[in-house]
mmCIF file of C-alpha atoms in Angstrom:
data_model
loop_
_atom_site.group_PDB
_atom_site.id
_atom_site.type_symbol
_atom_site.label_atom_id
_atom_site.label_comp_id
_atom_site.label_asym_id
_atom_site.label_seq_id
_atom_site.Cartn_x
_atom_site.Cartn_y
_atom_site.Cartn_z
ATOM 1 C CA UNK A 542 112.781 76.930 67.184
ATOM 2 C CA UNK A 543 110.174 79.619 67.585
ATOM 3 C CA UNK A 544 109.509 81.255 64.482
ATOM 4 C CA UNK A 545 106.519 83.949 64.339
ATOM 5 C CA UNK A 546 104.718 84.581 61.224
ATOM 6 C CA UNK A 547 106.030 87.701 60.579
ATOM 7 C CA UNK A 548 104.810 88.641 57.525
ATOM 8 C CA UNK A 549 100.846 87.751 59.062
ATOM 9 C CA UNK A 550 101.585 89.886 62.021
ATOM 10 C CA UNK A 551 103.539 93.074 60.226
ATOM 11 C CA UNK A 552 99.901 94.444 58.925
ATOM 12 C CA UNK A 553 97.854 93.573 61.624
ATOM 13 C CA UNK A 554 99.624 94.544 64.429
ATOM 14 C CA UNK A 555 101.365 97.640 62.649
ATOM 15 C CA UNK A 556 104.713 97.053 63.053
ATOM 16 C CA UNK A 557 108.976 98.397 62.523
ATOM 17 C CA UNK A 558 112.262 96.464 61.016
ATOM 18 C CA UNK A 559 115.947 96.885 60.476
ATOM 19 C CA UNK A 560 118.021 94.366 59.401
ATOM 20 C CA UNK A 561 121.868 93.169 59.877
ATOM 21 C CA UNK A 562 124.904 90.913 58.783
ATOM 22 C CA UNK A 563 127.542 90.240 60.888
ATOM 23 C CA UNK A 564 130.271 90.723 58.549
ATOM 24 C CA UNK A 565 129.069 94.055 58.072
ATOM 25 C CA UNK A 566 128.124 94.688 61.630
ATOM 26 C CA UNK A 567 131.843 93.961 62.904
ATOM 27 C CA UNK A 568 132.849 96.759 60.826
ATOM 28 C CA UNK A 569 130.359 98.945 62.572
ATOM 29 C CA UNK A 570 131.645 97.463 65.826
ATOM 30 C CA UNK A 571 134.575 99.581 65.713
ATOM 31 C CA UNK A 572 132.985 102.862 64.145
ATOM 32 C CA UNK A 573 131.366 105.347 66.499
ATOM 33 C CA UNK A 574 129.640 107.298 63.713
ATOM 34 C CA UNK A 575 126.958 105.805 62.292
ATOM 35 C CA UNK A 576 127.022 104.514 58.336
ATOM 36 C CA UNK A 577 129.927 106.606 58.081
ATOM 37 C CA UNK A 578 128.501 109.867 57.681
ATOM 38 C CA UNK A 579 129.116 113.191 58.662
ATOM 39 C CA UNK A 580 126.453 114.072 60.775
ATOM 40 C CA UNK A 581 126.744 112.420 63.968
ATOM 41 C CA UNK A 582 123.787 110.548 65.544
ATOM 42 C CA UNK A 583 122.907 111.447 68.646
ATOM 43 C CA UNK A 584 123.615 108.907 71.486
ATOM 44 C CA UNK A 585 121.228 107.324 73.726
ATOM 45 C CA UNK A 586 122.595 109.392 76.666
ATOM 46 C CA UNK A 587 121.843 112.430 75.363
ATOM 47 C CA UNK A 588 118.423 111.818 73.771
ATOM 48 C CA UNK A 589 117.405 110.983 77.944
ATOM 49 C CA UNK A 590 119.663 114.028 78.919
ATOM 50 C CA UNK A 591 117.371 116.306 76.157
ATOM 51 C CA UNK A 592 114.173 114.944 76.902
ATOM 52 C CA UNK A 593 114.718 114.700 80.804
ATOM 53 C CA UNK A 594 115.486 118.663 80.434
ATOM 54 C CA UNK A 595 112.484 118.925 78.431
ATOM 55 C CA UNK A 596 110.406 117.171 80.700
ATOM 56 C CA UNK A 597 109.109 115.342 77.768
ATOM 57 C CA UNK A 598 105.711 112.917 79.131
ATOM 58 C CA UNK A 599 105.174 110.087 76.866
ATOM 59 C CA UNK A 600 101.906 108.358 77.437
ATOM 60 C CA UNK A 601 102.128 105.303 74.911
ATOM 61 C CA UNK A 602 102.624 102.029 76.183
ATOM 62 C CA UNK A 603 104.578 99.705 73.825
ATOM 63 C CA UNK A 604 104.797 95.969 73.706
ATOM 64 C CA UNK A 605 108.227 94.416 73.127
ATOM 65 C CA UNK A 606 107.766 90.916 72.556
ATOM 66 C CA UNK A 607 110.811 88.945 72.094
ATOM 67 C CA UNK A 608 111.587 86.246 69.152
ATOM 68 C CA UNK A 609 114.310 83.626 69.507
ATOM 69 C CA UNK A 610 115.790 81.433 66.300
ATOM 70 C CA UNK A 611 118.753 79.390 65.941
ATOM 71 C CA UNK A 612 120.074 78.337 61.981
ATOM 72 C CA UNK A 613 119.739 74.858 61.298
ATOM 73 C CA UNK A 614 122.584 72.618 62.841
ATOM 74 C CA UNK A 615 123.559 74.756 65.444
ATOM 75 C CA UNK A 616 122.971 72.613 69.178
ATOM 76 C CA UNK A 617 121.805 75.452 71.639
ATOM 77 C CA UNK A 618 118.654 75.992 72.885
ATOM 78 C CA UNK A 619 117.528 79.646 72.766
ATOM 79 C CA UNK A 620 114.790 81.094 74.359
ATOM 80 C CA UNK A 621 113.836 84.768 75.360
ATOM 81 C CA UNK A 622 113.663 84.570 79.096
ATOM 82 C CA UNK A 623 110.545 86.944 79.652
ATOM 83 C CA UNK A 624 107.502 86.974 77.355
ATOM 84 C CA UNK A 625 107.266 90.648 76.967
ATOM 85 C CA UNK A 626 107.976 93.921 78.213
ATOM 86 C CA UNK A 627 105.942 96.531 78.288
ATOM 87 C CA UNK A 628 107.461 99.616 77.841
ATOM 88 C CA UNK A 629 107.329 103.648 77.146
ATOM 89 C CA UNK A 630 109.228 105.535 75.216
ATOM 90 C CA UNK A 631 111.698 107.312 76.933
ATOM 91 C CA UNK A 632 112.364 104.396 79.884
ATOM 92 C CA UNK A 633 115.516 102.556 79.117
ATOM 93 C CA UNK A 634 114.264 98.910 79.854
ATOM 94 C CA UNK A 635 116.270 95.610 80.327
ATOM 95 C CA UNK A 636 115.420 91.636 78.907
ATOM 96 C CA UNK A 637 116.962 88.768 79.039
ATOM 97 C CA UNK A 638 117.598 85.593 76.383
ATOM 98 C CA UNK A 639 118.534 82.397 78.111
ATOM 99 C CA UNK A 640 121.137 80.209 76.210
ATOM 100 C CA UNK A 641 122.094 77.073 76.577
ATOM 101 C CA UNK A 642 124.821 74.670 74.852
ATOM 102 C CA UNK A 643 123.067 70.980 74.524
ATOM 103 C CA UNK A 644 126.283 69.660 72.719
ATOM 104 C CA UNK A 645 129.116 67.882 74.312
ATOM 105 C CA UNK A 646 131.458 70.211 72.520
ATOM 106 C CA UNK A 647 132.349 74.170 73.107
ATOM 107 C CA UNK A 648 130.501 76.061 70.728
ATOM 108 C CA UNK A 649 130.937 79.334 69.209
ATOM 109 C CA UNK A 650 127.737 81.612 67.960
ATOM 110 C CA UNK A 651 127.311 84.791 66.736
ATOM 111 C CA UNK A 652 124.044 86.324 66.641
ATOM 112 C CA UNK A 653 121.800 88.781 64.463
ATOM 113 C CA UNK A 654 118.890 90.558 65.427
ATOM 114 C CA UNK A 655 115.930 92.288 63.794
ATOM 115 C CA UNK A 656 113.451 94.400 64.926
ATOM 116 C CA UNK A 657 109.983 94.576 63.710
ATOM 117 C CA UNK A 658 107.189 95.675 62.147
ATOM 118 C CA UNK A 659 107.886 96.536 59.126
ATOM 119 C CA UNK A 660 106.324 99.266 58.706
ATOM 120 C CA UNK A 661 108.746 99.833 58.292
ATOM 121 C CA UNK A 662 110.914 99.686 55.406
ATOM 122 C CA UNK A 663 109.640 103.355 54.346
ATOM 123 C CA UNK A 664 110.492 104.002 58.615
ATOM 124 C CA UNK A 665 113.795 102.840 58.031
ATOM 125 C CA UNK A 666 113.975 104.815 55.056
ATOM 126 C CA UNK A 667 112.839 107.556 56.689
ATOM 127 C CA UNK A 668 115.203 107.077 60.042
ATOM 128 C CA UNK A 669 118.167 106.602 58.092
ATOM 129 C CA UNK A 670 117.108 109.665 56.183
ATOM 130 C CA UNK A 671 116.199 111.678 58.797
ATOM 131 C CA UNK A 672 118.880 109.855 60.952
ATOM 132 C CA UNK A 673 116.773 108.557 63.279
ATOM 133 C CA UNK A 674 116.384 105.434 65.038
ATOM 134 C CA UNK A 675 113.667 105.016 66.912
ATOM 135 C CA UNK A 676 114.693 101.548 68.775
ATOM 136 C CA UNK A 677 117.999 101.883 70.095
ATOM 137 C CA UNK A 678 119.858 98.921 71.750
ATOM 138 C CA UNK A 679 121.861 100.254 74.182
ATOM 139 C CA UNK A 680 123.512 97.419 75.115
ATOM 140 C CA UNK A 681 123.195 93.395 73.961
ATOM 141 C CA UNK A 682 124.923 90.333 73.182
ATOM 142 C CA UNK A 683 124.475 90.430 69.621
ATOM 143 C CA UNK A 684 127.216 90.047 66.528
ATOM 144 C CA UNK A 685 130.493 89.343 68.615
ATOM 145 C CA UNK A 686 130.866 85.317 69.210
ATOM 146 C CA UNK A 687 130.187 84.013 72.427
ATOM 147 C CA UNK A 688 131.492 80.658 73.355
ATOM 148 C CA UNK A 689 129.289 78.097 75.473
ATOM 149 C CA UNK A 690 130.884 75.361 77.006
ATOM 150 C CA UNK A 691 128.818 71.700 76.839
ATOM 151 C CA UNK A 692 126.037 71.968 79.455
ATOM 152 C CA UNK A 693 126.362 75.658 79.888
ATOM 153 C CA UNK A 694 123.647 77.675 80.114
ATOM 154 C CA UNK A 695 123.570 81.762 80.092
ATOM 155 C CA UNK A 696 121.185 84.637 80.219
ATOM 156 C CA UNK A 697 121.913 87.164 78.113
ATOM 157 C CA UNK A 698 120.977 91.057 78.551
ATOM 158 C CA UNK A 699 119.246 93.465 75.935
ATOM 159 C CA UNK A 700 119.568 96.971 77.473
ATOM 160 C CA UNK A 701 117.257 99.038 74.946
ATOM 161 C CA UNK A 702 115.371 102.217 74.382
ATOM 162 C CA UNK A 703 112.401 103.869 72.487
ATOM 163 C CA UNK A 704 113.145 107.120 71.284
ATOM 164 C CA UNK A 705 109.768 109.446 72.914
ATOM 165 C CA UNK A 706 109.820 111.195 69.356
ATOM 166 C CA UNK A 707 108.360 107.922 68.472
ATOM 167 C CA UNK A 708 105.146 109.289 70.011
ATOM 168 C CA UNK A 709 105.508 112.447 67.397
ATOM 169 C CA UNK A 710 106.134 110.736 64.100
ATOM 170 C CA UNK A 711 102.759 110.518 62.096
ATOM 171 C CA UNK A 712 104.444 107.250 60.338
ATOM 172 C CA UNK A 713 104.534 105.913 63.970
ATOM 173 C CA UNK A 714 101.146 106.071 64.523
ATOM 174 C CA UNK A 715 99.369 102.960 65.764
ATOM 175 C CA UNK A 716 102.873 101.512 66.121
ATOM 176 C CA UNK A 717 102.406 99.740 69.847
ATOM 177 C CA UNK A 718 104.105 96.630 69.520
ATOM 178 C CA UNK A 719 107.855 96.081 68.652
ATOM 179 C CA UNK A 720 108.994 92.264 67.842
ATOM 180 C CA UNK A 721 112.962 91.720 68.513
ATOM 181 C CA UNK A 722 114.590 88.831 67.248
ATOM 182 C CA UNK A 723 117.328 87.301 67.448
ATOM 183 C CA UNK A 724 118.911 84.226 65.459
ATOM 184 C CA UNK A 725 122.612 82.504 66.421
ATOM 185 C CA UNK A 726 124.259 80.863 64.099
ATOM 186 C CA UNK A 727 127.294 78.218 64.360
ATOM 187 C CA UNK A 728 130.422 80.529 64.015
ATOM 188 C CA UNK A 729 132.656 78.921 61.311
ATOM 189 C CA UNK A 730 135.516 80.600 62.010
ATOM 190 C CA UNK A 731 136.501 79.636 65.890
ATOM 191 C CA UNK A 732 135.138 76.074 65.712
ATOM 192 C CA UNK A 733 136.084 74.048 68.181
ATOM 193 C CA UNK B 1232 128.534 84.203 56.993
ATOM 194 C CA UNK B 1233 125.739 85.748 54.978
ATOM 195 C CA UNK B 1234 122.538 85.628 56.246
ATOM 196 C CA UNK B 1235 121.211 88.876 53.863
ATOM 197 C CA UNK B 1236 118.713 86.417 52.162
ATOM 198 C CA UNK B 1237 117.199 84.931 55.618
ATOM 199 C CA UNK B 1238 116.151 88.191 56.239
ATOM 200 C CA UNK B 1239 114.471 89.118 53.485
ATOM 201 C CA UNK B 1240 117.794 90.691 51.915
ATOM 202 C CA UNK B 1241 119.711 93.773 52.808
ATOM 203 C CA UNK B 1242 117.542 96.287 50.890
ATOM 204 C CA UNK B 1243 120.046 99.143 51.253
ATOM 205 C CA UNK B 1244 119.481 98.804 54.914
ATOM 206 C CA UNK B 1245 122.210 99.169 57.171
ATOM 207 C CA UNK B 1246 123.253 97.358 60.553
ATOM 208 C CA UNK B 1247 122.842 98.732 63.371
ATOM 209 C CA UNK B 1248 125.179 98.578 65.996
ATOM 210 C CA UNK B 1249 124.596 98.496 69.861
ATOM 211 C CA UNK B 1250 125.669 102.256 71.064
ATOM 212 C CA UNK B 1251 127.407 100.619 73.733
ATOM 213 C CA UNK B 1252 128.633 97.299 72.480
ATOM 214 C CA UNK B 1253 128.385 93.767 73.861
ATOM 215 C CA UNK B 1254 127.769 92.845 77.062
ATOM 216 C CA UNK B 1255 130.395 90.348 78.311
ATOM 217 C CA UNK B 1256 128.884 87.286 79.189
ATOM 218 C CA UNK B 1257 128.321 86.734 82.479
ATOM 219 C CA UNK B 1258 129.967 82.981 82.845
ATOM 220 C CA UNK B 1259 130.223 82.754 86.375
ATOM 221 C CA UNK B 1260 126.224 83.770 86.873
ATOM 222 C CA UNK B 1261 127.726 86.752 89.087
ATOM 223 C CA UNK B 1262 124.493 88.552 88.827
ATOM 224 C CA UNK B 1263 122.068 85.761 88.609
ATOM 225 C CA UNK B 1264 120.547 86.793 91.519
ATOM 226 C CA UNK B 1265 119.952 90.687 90.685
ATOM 227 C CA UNK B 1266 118.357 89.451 86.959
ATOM 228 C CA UNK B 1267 116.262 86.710 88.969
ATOM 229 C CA UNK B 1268 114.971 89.755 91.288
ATOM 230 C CA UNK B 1269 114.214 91.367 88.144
ATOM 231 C CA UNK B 1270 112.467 88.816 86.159
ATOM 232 C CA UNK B 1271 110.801 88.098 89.102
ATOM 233 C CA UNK B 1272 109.377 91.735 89.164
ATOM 234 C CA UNK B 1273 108.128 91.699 85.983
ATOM 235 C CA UNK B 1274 105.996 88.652 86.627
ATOM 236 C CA UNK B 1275 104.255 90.462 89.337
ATOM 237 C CA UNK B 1276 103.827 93.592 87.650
ATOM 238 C CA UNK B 1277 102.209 92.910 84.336
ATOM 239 C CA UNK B 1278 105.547 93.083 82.614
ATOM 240 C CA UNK B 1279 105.475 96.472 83.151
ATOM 241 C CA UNK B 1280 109.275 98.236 83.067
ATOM 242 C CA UNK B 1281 108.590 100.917 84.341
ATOM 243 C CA UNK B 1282 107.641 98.865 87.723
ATOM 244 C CA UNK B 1283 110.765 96.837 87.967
ATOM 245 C CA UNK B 1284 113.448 99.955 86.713
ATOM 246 C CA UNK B 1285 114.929 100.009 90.556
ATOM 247 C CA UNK B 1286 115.810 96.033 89.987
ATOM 248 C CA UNK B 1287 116.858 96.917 86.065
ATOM 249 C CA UNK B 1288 119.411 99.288 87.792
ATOM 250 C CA UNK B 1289 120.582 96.843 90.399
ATOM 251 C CA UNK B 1290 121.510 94.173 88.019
ATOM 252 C CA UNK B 1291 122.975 96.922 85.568
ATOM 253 C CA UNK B 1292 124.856 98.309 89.052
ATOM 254 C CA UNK B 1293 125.841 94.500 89.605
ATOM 255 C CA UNK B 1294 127.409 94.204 85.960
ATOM 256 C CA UNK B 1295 129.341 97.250 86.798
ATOM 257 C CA UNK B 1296 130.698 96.010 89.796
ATOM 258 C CA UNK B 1297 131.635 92.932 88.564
ATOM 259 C CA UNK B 1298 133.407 94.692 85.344
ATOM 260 C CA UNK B 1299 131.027 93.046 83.127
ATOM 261 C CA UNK B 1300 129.902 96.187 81.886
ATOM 262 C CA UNK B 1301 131.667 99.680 81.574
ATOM 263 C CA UNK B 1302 130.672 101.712 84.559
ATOM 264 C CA UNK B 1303 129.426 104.980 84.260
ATOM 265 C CA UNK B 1304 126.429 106.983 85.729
ATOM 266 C CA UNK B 1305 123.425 105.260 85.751
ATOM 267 C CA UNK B 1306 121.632 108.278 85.937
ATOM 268 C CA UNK B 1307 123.031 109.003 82.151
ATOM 269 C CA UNK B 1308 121.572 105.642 81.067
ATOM 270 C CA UNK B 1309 117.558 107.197 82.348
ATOM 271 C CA UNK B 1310 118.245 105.315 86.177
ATOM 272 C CA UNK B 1311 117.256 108.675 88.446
ATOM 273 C CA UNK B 1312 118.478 108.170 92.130
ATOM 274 C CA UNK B 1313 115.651 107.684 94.667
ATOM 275 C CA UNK B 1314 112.699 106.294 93.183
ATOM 276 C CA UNK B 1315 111.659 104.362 90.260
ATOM 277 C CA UNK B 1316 111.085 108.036 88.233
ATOM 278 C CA UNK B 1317 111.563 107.208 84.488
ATOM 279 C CA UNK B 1318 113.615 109.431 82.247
ATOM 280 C CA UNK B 1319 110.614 111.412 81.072
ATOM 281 C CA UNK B 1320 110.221 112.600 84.154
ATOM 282 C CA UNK B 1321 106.818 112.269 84.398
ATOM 283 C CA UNK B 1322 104.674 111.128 87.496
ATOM 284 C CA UNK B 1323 105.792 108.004 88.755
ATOM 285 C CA UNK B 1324 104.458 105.234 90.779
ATOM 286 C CA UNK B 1325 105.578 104.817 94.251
ATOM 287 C CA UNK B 1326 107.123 101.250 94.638
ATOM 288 C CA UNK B 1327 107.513 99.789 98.002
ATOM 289 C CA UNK B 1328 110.458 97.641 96.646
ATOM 290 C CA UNK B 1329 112.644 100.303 95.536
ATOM 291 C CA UNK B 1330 115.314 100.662 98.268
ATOM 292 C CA UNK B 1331 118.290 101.964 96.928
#
């Protein structure tokens, strides 16, 4: 398992974080607003349809390192696939996890994900409050199970993208790396 | 499955949710190749993105193909046609690998 110190890095490297559950993710699965408010957030496509109109420049260059954790008991091997990528905000960007089932048994996992620094809890505060989300996963594997056969191995896609109004947020400021985890567990429920 | 306490506890945060969903796992390593291409990139470029965005669309255009993902304008998703421009639209570097 690779576990970073999280807690030693969130100050020094000046950092963001939002957590999740699956249970309650699955019920955000199937809900295109977000937390069930009124005010709609505005989708990934249109943020990049705004600021390519706006020709908006962003000049920061953010690290995304990736973390990779399994819970205790569970038999795969899980492993970001790239170290890092370095990113601005404003370029949808793509990485990989590579998964693999040592077991001689079918497995099912579901996985969670955070995102740090922590900076954080008064950002996420602040984004939820302000209804902004400044590291948006377009697309991943996360919180749905996927089932590994024994001996399979996978690569599995994060499609993700910093909001530029990162750049403009005062709270933001000497924010340049961004740690995303991700942890699968065993799922109880389809096990084989 | 609760796993509120592993991460230091829920904290009136709320979950959330890829905008697009999950990517269907690609079982049959349809579009190893395009993702090796990729990874390959990075490695070469510093890990830079922006660099490697014209093999980030092929894979993305190979999921698509492939129905592994739901296909719609890549152009939407910050993937300008011809070359690797980012979304910003700001000055881009010419990459000799980007042949569309």
């Amino acid at each position: 398992m690779m576990r970073m110190c999280l807690t030693g890095l969130a100050f020094g490297m000046g950092v963001l974080t939002i957590f999740a559950s699956p249970p309650l993710y699955r019920t955000f699965c199937q809900a295109t607003s977000y937390d069930g408010t009124v005010t709609r957030r505005e989708r990934v496509e249109e943020k990049i349809a705004r600021h390519d109109s706006n020709q908006t420049v962003t000049s920061r260059e953010i690290v995304v390192q990736f973390n990779a954790d399994i819970s205790d008991g569970m038999p795969w091997k899980f492993l970001p696939t790239q170290r890092e990528v370095r990113v601005k905000p404003g370029e949808s960007a793509l990485a990989f996890y590579t998964v693999e089932n040592q077991s001689s048994t079918p497995i099912t996992g579901v996985s969670t994900y955070n995102v740090t620094p922590m900076k954080v809890l008064t950002t996420e505060e602040y984004s939820i409050l302000y209804n902004r989300i400044y590291f948006n996963k377009i697309q991943c594997f996360c919180f749905e199970e996927q089932r590994l056969l024994p001996g399979e191995k996978i690569d599995m896609p994060v499609f993700f993208y910093i909001d530029p109004e990162i750049e403009d947020d005062p709270k933001m400021n000497g924010i340049n790396n961004i740690i995303l985890s991700y942890t699968f567990f065993k799922d109880k429920v389809s096990e084989e | 499955m609760s796993s509120g306490g592993a991460f230091g506890g829920n904290r009136g945060l709320r979950p959330v949710p890829p905008e697009k969903g999950v990517f269907p796992l690609d079982h049959m390593h349809l579009c190893d190749l395009d993702k090796k291409e990729y990874l390959n990139c990075l490695k070469t470029a510093g890990n830079k993105s922006e660099i490697c965005r014209g093999f980030s669309k092929k894979y993305l255009q190979c999921r698509m193909e492939k129905n592994l993902m739901a296909k719609q304008d890549l152009a939407e998703l910050g993937f300008k046609e011809g070359n690797a421009e980012s979304a910003v639209g700001k000055t881009t570097e010419r990459i000799g690998d980007q042949e569309q």
